[in-house]
Amino acid sequence: MISEKDFRVENYSSIEKASFECSAPSNIALVKYWGKKENQIPANPSISFTLNNCKTITKVEFAKKETQIEFSFDLLFEGKPKEDFKPKILKFFQRIEKYCPYLKEYHIIIDTQNTFPHSSGIASSASGMAALAMNVMCLEKQINPNLSEELFYKKASFLARLGSGSACRSIKGQVVVWGNNETIATSSDLFGVEFKAIHQNFKNFQDTILLVDKGEKQVSSTVGHDLMFDHPYAEKRFEQAHDNLAKITKILSDGNVEEFIKIVESEALTLHAMMMTSMPYFILMKPNTLEIINKIWKFRNENNIPVCFTLDAGANVHVLYPENVRENVLQFIKNELVVYCQNGQYICDEIGNGVNQLK
Ligand code: DP6
């Protein structure tokens, strides 16, 4: 079993300069991560579909510097300096310092961009932190060529988690589990693990993201997770997540789309129920979120087409459905759901494989 110690490095060489470019996708949770302990340890296990089109592409240059006292880095977003992203990155470097002691030897220039519209309300922290963690691992591989492929990806996920919990699910695999669960022997609180036993019915699953509200997040995820401390329903919720994880992994293997829908929609509503019943309390759905949910239920009942929804900590709706009903569902979205989207905007995505090293 891999433990935290395995991610420390003692022997590594030094190089003058290196640059890499990596892409990492976003992911959409089926069983939600909501609540965490010290050091980015999740309060419950979660599972997600890795996306394909919503990605962050990050270029990083490492140049050897004189002093090693502090981290030094520049951050560019779409080629332009972006000061307000820097505190989050600094915090990330501080959290991973113990595992990547070499980072302080370099001045680091990070240039990042997203394939999805900025401020679309789509979580960019998962793809962003996963892409950055991958670049760090590319450097580590260069200065420590003995690193095995297995440890490379596990550590990439481990580092990504320290940046943003859900980011550890964006490294490798179409379906990823993060968090200890007794039904999955390899599962870990430290990194995401690929769930491979996927039935044909879930291959190429589609996710169309309806942009209901592109405004700034009302609740940051850090504040959100904290709301699960002293939450009156927390313990039951964490138990339920364990049960749902065990159930959904079986369903993903057996191919039962009807049962899949029940768990996925219940998880989305539970996430929002937790927010509505915490102190302080929040309603992150908008009237149009509910309109869309009701339309999906009506369409599903009337047409017998297996389409369902899930939600993040916001008002946008992810519409999930098998590839073989794509034409029908896209037509339904255009005819009946686009009116509820801000400026009629939506993004077509589907299950993907995870990170790529581009350069
Ligand atoms: C609602 O991963 O953004 O999307 O670890 O504080 O960065 P931090 O939180 P984050 O939380 C995501 C919560 C969620 C559910 C999920 O993706 O599982």
Short mmCIF file of C-alpha atoms and ligand atoms in Angstrom, two decimals:
data_model
loop_
_atom_site.label_atom_id
_atom_site.label_comp_id
_atom_site.label_asym_id
_atom_site.label_seq_id
_atom_site.Cartn_x
_atom_site.Cartn_y
_atom_site.Cartn_z
CA MET A 1 0.00 0.00 0.00
CA ILE A 2 1.40 3.39 -0.95
CA SER A 3 1.71 5.84 1.91
CA GLU A 4 2.50 9.52 2.16
CA LYS A 5 6.22 8.75 2.69
CA ASP A 6 6.48 7.23 -0.77
CA PHE A 7 5.91 10.67 -2.24
CA ARG A 8 9.00 12.19 -0.67
CA VAL A 9 12.15 12.44 -2.78
CA GLU A 10 15.67 12.34 -1.45
CA ASN A 11 17.89 11.83 -4.43
CA TYR A 12 17.53 14.05 -7.43
CA SER A 13 19.83 15.89 -9.76
CA SER A 14 19.65 19.48 -10.78
CA ILE A 15 19.19 21.06 -14.17
CA GLU A 16 19.64 24.63 -15.43
CA LYS A 17 16.40 24.94 -17.32
CA ALA A 18 13.36 22.96 -18.36
CA SER A 19 9.95 23.65 -19.80
CA PHE A 20 6.85 21.54 -20.21
CA GLU A 21 3.26 21.86 -21.33
CA CYS A 22 0.43 19.71 -20.00
CA SER A 23 -3.32 19.64 -20.33
CA ALA A 24 -5.76 18.39 -17.72
CA PRO A 25 -9.54 18.04 -17.96
CA SER A 26 -12.26 19.00 -15.54
CA ASN A 27 -14.34 16.23 -13.98
CA ILE A 28 -17.92 15.85 -12.82
CA ALA A 29 -18.61 14.04 -9.55
CA LEU A 30 -21.33 11.37 -9.42
CA VAL A 31 -20.92 10.83 -5.67
CA LYS A 32 -19.91 14.18 -4.23
CA TYR A 33 -16.94 15.25 -2.15
CA TRP A 34 -18.33 17.72 0.36
CA GLY A 35 -16.51 18.08 3.66
CA LYS A 36 -12.82 17.64 4.39
CA LYS A 37 -10.37 17.14 7.24
CA GLU A 38 -6.85 18.53 7.81
CA ASN A 39 -4.43 18.33 4.87
CA GLN A 40 -7.02 17.92 2.16
CA ILE A 41 -8.26 14.56 3.42
CA PRO A 42 -11.86 14.02 2.25
CA ALA A 43 -14.60 13.37 4.81
CA ASN A 44 -16.10 10.82 2.43
CA PRO A 45 -15.16 9.00 -0.77
CA SER A 46 -16.26 10.39 -4.14
CA ILE A 47 -16.31 9.21 -7.77
CA SER A 48 -16.35 11.17 -11.01
CA PHE A 49 -16.42 11.02 -14.77
CA THR A 50 -13.36 12.62 -16.29
CA LEU A 51 -14.34 15.13 -18.97
CA ASN A 52 -12.77 15.52 -22.39
CA ASN A 53 -13.30 19.03 -23.76
CA CYS A 54 -13.29 21.28 -20.70
CA LYS A 55 -9.56 21.50 -20.09
CA THR A 56 -6.79 23.66 -18.72
CA ILE A 57 -3.59 23.86 -20.74
CA THR A 58 -0.58 24.97 -18.72
CA LYS A 59 2.97 25.73 -19.82
CA VAL A 60 5.64 25.93 -17.15
CA GLU A 61 9.25 27.10 -17.40
CA PHE A 62 11.72 26.29 -14.65
CA ALA A 63 14.97 28.29 -14.53
CA LYS A 64 17.63 27.70 -11.89
CA LYS A 65 18.06 30.68 -9.55
CA GLU A 66 20.68 31.80 -7.03
CA THR A 67 18.86 31.66 -3.71
CA GLN A 68 16.54 28.95 -2.46
CA ILE A 69 14.91 30.72 0.43
CA GLU A 70 11.52 31.47 -1.06
CA PHE A 71 9.30 30.33 -3.87
CA SER A 72 9.52 32.62 -6.84
CA PHE A 73 7.08 32.46 -9.71
CA ASP A 74 5.17 34.49 -12.28
CA LEU A 75 1.65 33.62 -13.20
CA LEU A 76 0.15 34.36 -16.59
CA PHE A 77 -3.43 33.67 -17.62
CA GLU A 78 -3.80 33.55 -21.40
CA GLY A 79 -0.40 35.20 -21.67
CA LYS A 80 -1.15 38.11 -19.34
CA PRO A 81 -0.07 38.52 -15.69
CA LYS A 82 -2.83 37.49 -13.29
CA GLU A 83 -2.05 38.59 -9.75
CA ASP A 84 -5.28 37.37 -8.14
CA PHE A 85 -4.50 33.70 -8.94
CA LYS A 86 -1.12 33.92 -7.18
CA PRO A 87 -2.12 33.34 -3.52
CA LYS A 88 -3.75 30.03 -4.40
CA ILE A 89 -0.65 28.90 -6.30
CA LEU A 90 1.67 29.99 -3.48
CA LYS A 91 -0.43 28.01 -1.02
CA PHE A 92 -0.18 25.03 -3.34
CA PHE A 93 3.63 25.29 -3.52
CA GLN A 94 3.80 25.56 0.27
CA ARG A 95 1.63 22.50 0.72
CA ILE A 96 3.71 20.39 -1.68
CA GLU A 97 7.14 21.68 -0.56
CA LYS A 98 7.77 18.65 1.63
CA TYR A 99 7.25 16.36 -1.36
CA CYS A 100 8.91 18.56 -4.01
CA PRO A 101 11.87 20.17 -2.21
CA TYR A 102 13.51 20.96 -5.56
CA LEU A 103 10.92 23.59 -6.48
CA LYS A 104 12.62 26.36 -4.52
CA GLU A 105 15.73 25.98 -6.69
CA TYR A 106 13.89 27.43 -9.66
CA HIS A 107 12.18 30.55 -10.80
CA ILE A 108 8.91 29.28 -12.24
CA ILE A 109 6.86 30.87 -15.00
CA ILE A 110 3.37 29.48 -15.30
CA ASP A 111 1.23 30.30 -18.32
CA THR A 112 -2.24 28.84 -18.23
CA GLN A 113 -5.41 28.89 -20.29
CA ASN A 114 -8.78 27.14 -20.32
CA THR A 115 -10.65 25.71 -23.27
CA PHE A 116 -13.95 26.73 -21.70
CA PRO A 117 -15.10 30.32 -21.29
CA HIS A 118 -13.55 32.06 -18.30
CA SER A 119 -16.07 32.82 -15.54
CA SER A 120 -18.52 30.34 -17.04
CA GLY A 121 -19.04 29.11 -13.51
CA ILE A 122 -17.34 25.84 -14.45
CA ALA A 123 -14.86 24.75 -11.81
CA SER A 124 -11.41 25.47 -13.19
CA SER A 125 -9.62 24.57 -9.97
CA ALA A 126 -9.78 20.83 -10.72
CA SER A 127 -8.33 21.09 -14.23
CA GLY A 128 -6.00 23.95 -13.26
CA MET A 129 -4.41 22.23 -10.29
CA ALA A 130 -4.18 18.91 -12.15
CA ALA A 131 -2.37 20.58 -15.07
CA LEU A 132 0.06 22.35 -12.73
CA ALA A 133 0.73 19.19 -10.71
CA MET A 134 1.51 17.35 -13.96
CA ASN A 135 4.07 19.99 -14.97
CA VAL A 136 5.74 19.64 -11.57
CA MET A 137 5.89 15.88 -12.06
CA CYS A 138 7.42 16.31 -15.53
CA LEU A 139 10.26 18.23 -13.87
CA GLU A 140 10.56 15.59 -11.16
CA LYS A 141 10.81 12.84 -13.76
CA GLN A 142 13.63 14.72 -15.47
CA ILE A 143 15.67 15.18 -12.30
CA ASN A 144 14.82 11.71 -10.98
CA PRO A 145 14.63 9.37 -13.99
CA ASN A 146 14.14 6.33 -11.75
CA LEU A 147 10.60 7.38 -10.97
CA SER A 148 8.24 4.61 -12.09
CA GLU A 149 5.26 5.36 -14.28
CA GLU A 150 2.90 4.21 -11.56
CA LEU A 151 4.38 6.51 -8.96
CA PHE A 152 4.50 9.37 -11.47
CA TYR A 153 0.71 9.36 -11.92
CA LYS A 154 -0.06 8.57 -8.28
CA LYS A 155 2.10 11.46 -7.14
CA ALA A 156 0.60 13.77 -9.78
CA SER A 157 -2.82 12.98 -8.31
CA PHE A 158 -1.48 13.31 -4.75
CA LEU A 159 -0.04 16.78 -5.51
CA ALA A 160 -3.17 17.87 -7.38
CA ARG A 161 -5.23 16.94 -4.31
CA LEU A 162 -3.14 19.27 -2.19
CA GLY A 163 -4.04 22.06 -4.64
CA SER A 164 -7.74 21.27 -4.80
CA GLY A 165 -9.39 18.05 -3.63
CA SER A 166 -11.39 17.30 -6.74
CA ALA A 167 -8.29 17.91 -8.91
CA CYS A 168 -6.88 14.51 -7.89
CA ARG A 169 -9.71 12.96 -9.91
CA SER A 170 -8.58 14.73 -13.11
CA ILE A 171 -5.27 12.92 -13.70
CA LYS A 172 -5.84 9.46 -15.09
CA GLY A 173 -8.77 7.27 -16.06
CA GLN A 174 -12.29 7.78 -17.38
CA VAL A 175 -13.86 7.11 -14.00
CA VAL A 176 -11.92 7.95 -10.85
CA VAL A 177 -12.52 7.15 -7.17
CA TRP A 178 -10.98 9.26 -4.45
CA GLY A 179 -11.25 8.42 -0.77
CA ASN A 180 -11.05 5.20 1.23
CA ASN A 181 -13.98 2.90 0.74
CA GLU A 182 -14.01 -0.69 1.92
CA THR A 183 -15.50 -2.02 -1.29
CA ILE A 184 -12.59 -0.77 -3.41
CA ALA A 185 -9.35 -2.29 -2.25
CA THR A 186 -7.04 0.20 -3.95
CA SER A 187 -8.95 3.33 -2.89
CA SER A 188 -7.08 5.98 -0.94
CA ASP A 189 -7.66 9.31 0.77
CA LEU A 190 -4.34 10.49 -0.67
CA PHE A 191 -4.96 10.25 -4.42
CA GLY A 192 -7.50 9.23 -7.03
CA VAL A 193 -7.56 5.70 -8.45
CA GLU A 194 -8.92 4.67 -11.80
CA PHE A 195 -12.11 2.59 -11.74
CA LYS A 196 -11.75 0.34 -14.75
CA ALA A 197 -14.64 -2.11 -14.73
CA ILE A 198 -17.00 0.01 -16.81
CA HIS A 199 -19.90 -1.56 -18.68
CA GLN A 200 -20.37 -0.74 -22.36
CA ASN A 201 -23.52 1.30 -21.48
CA PHE A 202 -21.37 3.90 -19.76
CA LYS A 203 -18.63 4.12 -22.37
CA ASN A 204 -18.65 7.49 -24.16
CA PHE A 205 -21.22 8.90 -21.73
CA GLN A 206 -22.13 12.48 -22.62
CA ASP A 207 -22.21 15.55 -20.39
CA THR A 208 -23.83 18.70 -21.73
CA ILE A 209 -23.25 21.58 -19.35
CA LEU A 210 -26.04 24.13 -19.28
CA LEU A 211 -24.71 27.52 -18.18
CA VAL A 212 -27.56 28.83 -16.07
CA ASP A 213 -25.63 31.39 -14.10
CA LYS A 214 -22.14 32.49 -14.95
CA GLY A 215 -21.78 34.83 -12.00
CA GLU A 216 -19.08 34.63 -9.36
CA LYS A 217 -19.38 31.72 -6.96
CA GLN A 218 -21.52 32.60 -3.95
CA VAL A 219 -19.72 30.12 -1.75
CA SER A 220 -16.06 29.26 -2.30
CA SER A 221 -15.36 25.56 -1.99
CA THR A 222 -13.19 26.13 1.09
CA VAL A 223 -16.06 27.86 2.88
CA GLY A 224 -18.43 25.20 1.56
CA HIS A 225 -16.44 22.26 2.91
CA ASP A 226 -16.16 24.00 6.28
CA LEU A 227 -19.93 24.09 6.52
CA MET A 228 -19.84 20.34 7.05
CA PHE A 229 -18.11 20.85 10.42
CA ASP A 230 -20.82 20.69 13.07
CA HIS A 231 -23.41 20.14 10.40
CA PRO A 232 -26.40 18.39 12.02
CA TYR A 233 -26.57 15.80 9.21
CA ALA A 234 -22.86 15.39 8.50
CA GLU A 235 -22.31 11.90 9.88
CA LYS A 236 -25.31 10.43 8.10
CA ARG A 237 -24.28 12.16 4.91
CA PHE A 238 -20.77 10.70 5.04
CA GLU A 239 -22.23 7.23 5.65
CA GLN A 240 -24.59 7.69 2.73
CA ALA A 241 -21.70 8.66 0.43
CA HIS A 242 -19.92 5.41 1.35
CA ASP A 243 -23.08 3.43 0.54
CA ASN A 244 -23.68 5.31 -2.70
CA LEU A 245 -20.09 4.78 -3.78
CA ALA A 246 -20.37 1.03 -3.22
CA LYS A 247 -23.69 0.98 -5.11
CA ILE A 248 -22.62 3.11 -8.05
CA THR A 249 -19.41 1.20 -8.73
CA LYS A 250 -21.47 -2.00 -8.96
CA ILE A 251 -23.97 -0.21 -11.23
CA LEU A 252 -21.17 1.10 -13.48
CA SER A 253 -19.93 -2.47 -13.90
CA ASP A 254 -23.37 -4.02 -14.41
CA GLY A 255 -24.56 -1.36 -16.84
CA ASN A 256 -27.82 -0.50 -15.07
CA VAL A 257 -28.53 3.02 -16.31
CA GLU A 258 -31.85 3.33 -14.43
CA GLU A 259 -30.19 2.72 -11.07
CA PHE A 260 -27.33 5.01 -12.06
CA ILE A 261 -29.80 7.85 -12.58
CA LYS A 262 -31.32 7.42 -9.11
CA ILE A 263 -27.99 7.70 -7.33
CA VAL A 264 -26.61 10.52 -9.44
CA GLU A 265 -29.67 12.76 -9.07
CA SER A 266 -30.02 11.97 -5.38
CA GLU A 267 -26.35 12.88 -4.83
CA ALA A 268 -26.79 16.23 -6.62
CA LEU A 269 -29.84 17.13 -4.54
CA THR A 270 -28.17 15.93 -1.34
CA LEU A 271 -25.18 18.22 -1.99
CA HIS A 272 -27.56 21.16 -2.27
CA ALA A 273 -29.60 19.96 0.70
CA MET A 274 -26.42 20.03 2.79
CA MET A 275 -25.90 23.65 1.75
CA MET A 276 -29.47 24.59 2.52
CA THR A 277 -29.28 23.05 5.99
CA SER A 278 -25.89 24.37 7.11
CA MET A 279 -25.26 27.47 9.17
CA PRO A 280 -24.92 29.86 7.41
CA TYR A 281 -27.24 28.41 4.74
CA PHE A 282 -27.20 28.91 0.99
CA ILE A 283 -29.41 28.28 -1.99
CA LEU A 284 -27.15 27.89 -4.99
CA MET A 285 -29.80 26.75 -7.44
CA LYS A 286 -31.56 29.41 -9.48
CA PRO A 287 -35.19 29.27 -10.64
CA ASN A 288 -33.93 28.15 -14.04
CA THR A 289 -32.02 25.26 -12.45
CA LEU A 290 -35.35 23.92 -11.18
CA GLU A 291 -37.10 24.56 -14.49
CA ILE A 292 -34.43 22.47 -16.20
CA ILE A 293 -34.66 19.64 -13.66
CA ASN A 294 -38.43 19.46 -14.09
CA LYS A 295 -38.14 19.46 -17.89
CA ILE A 296 -35.58 16.64 -17.74
CA TRP A 297 -37.88 14.55 -15.55
CA LYS A 298 -40.83 15.15 -17.88
CA PHE A 299 -38.81 14.34 -21.00
CA ARG A 300 -37.42 11.18 -19.41
CA ASN A 301 -40.86 9.93 -18.36
CA GLU A 302 -42.59 10.72 -21.62
CA ASN A 303 -39.91 9.42 -23.95
CA ASN A 304 -38.32 6.70 -21.91
CA ILE A 305 -34.88 8.11 -22.69
CA PRO A 306 -32.26 7.66 -19.93
CA VAL A 307 -31.12 11.21 -19.35
CA CYS A 308 -30.41 12.72 -15.94
CA PHE A 309 -28.84 15.72 -14.25
CA THR A 310 -26.18 16.47 -11.72
CA LEU A 311 -25.06 19.73 -10.12
CA ASP A 312 -21.86 21.21 -8.74
CA ALA A 313 -21.83 23.81 -5.98
CA GLY A 314 -23.64 26.25 -8.26
CA ALA A 315 -26.63 26.80 -10.52
CA ASN A 316 -25.32 25.16 -13.72
CA VAL A 317 -26.78 21.82 -14.74
CA HIS A 318 -24.78 18.88 -16.11
CA VAL A 319 -27.02 16.77 -18.33
CA LEU A 320 -25.74 13.18 -18.45
CA TYR A 321 -26.81 10.57 -21.02
CA PRO A 322 -25.53 7.62 -23.08
CA GLU A 323 -24.02 8.29 -26.49
CA ASN A 324 -26.71 6.33 -28.34
CA VAL A 325 -29.43 8.86 -27.41
CA ARG A 326 -27.25 11.87 -28.21
CA GLU A 327 -29.24 13.19 -31.16
CA ASN A 328 -32.56 12.99 -29.28
CA VAL A 329 -31.22 14.63 -26.16
CA LEU A 330 -29.41 17.43 -28.02
CA GLN A 331 -32.60 18.19 -29.89
CA PHE A 332 -34.50 18.28 -26.58
CA ILE A 333 -31.84 20.58 -25.09
CA LYS A 334 -32.10 22.94 -28.06
CA ASN A 335 -35.90 22.93 -28.10
CA GLU A 336 -36.61 23.09 -24.39
CA LEU A 337 -33.62 23.85 -22.20
CA VAL A 338 -31.53 26.47 -23.99
CA VAL A 339 -34.08 29.15 -23.04
CA TYR A 340 -33.05 28.71 -19.40
CA CYS A 341 -29.32 29.19 -20.12
CA GLN A 342 -27.61 32.55 -19.74
CA ASN A 343 -27.21 33.91 -23.28
CA GLY A 344 -28.32 30.49 -24.50
CA GLN A 345 -24.90 29.05 -23.66
CA TYR A 346 -24.08 25.40 -23.13
CA ILE A 347 -21.00 23.20 -23.56
CA CYS A 348 -20.99 19.70 -25.06
CA ASP A 349 -18.59 17.37 -23.32
CA GLU A 350 -18.15 13.65 -22.79
CA ILE A 351 -16.06 11.17 -20.84
CA GLY A 352 -12.32 11.53 -21.45
CA ASN A 353 -9.08 9.97 -20.29
CA GLY A 354 -7.23 12.55 -18.21
CA VAL A 355 -3.99 14.48 -18.54
CA ASN A 356 -1.66 14.77 -21.51
CA GLN A 357 1.90 15.95 -21.71
CA LEU A 358 1.97 18.11 -24.83
CA LYS A 359 5.63 19.24 -24.72
C1 DP6 B 1 -19.13 20.32 -5.11
O1 DP6 B 1 -12.30 20.27 -4.97
O2 DP6 B 1 -13.24 22.56 -5.33
O3 DP6 B 1 -17.51 20.06 -6.82
O4 DP6 B 1 -10.54 20.81 -2.02
O5 DP6 B 1 -11.44 23.01 -1.28
O6 DP6 B 1 -10.39 22.79 -3.54
P1 DP6 B 1 -11.18 22.11 -2.44
O7 DP6 B 1 -12.63 21.79 -3.01
P2 DP6 B 1 -13.12 21.37 -4.45
O8 DP6 B 1 -14.60 20.84 -4.09
C2 DP6 B 1 -15.44 20.32 -5.07
C3 DP6 B 1 -16.77 20.05 -4.53
C4 DP6 B 1 -17.83 19.65 -5.52
C5 DP6 B 1 -18.06 18.14 -5.48
C6 DP6 B 1 -17.03 17.26 -6.15
O9 DP6 B 1 -16.41 17.67 -7.15
O10 DP6 B 1 -16.87 16.12 -5.66
#
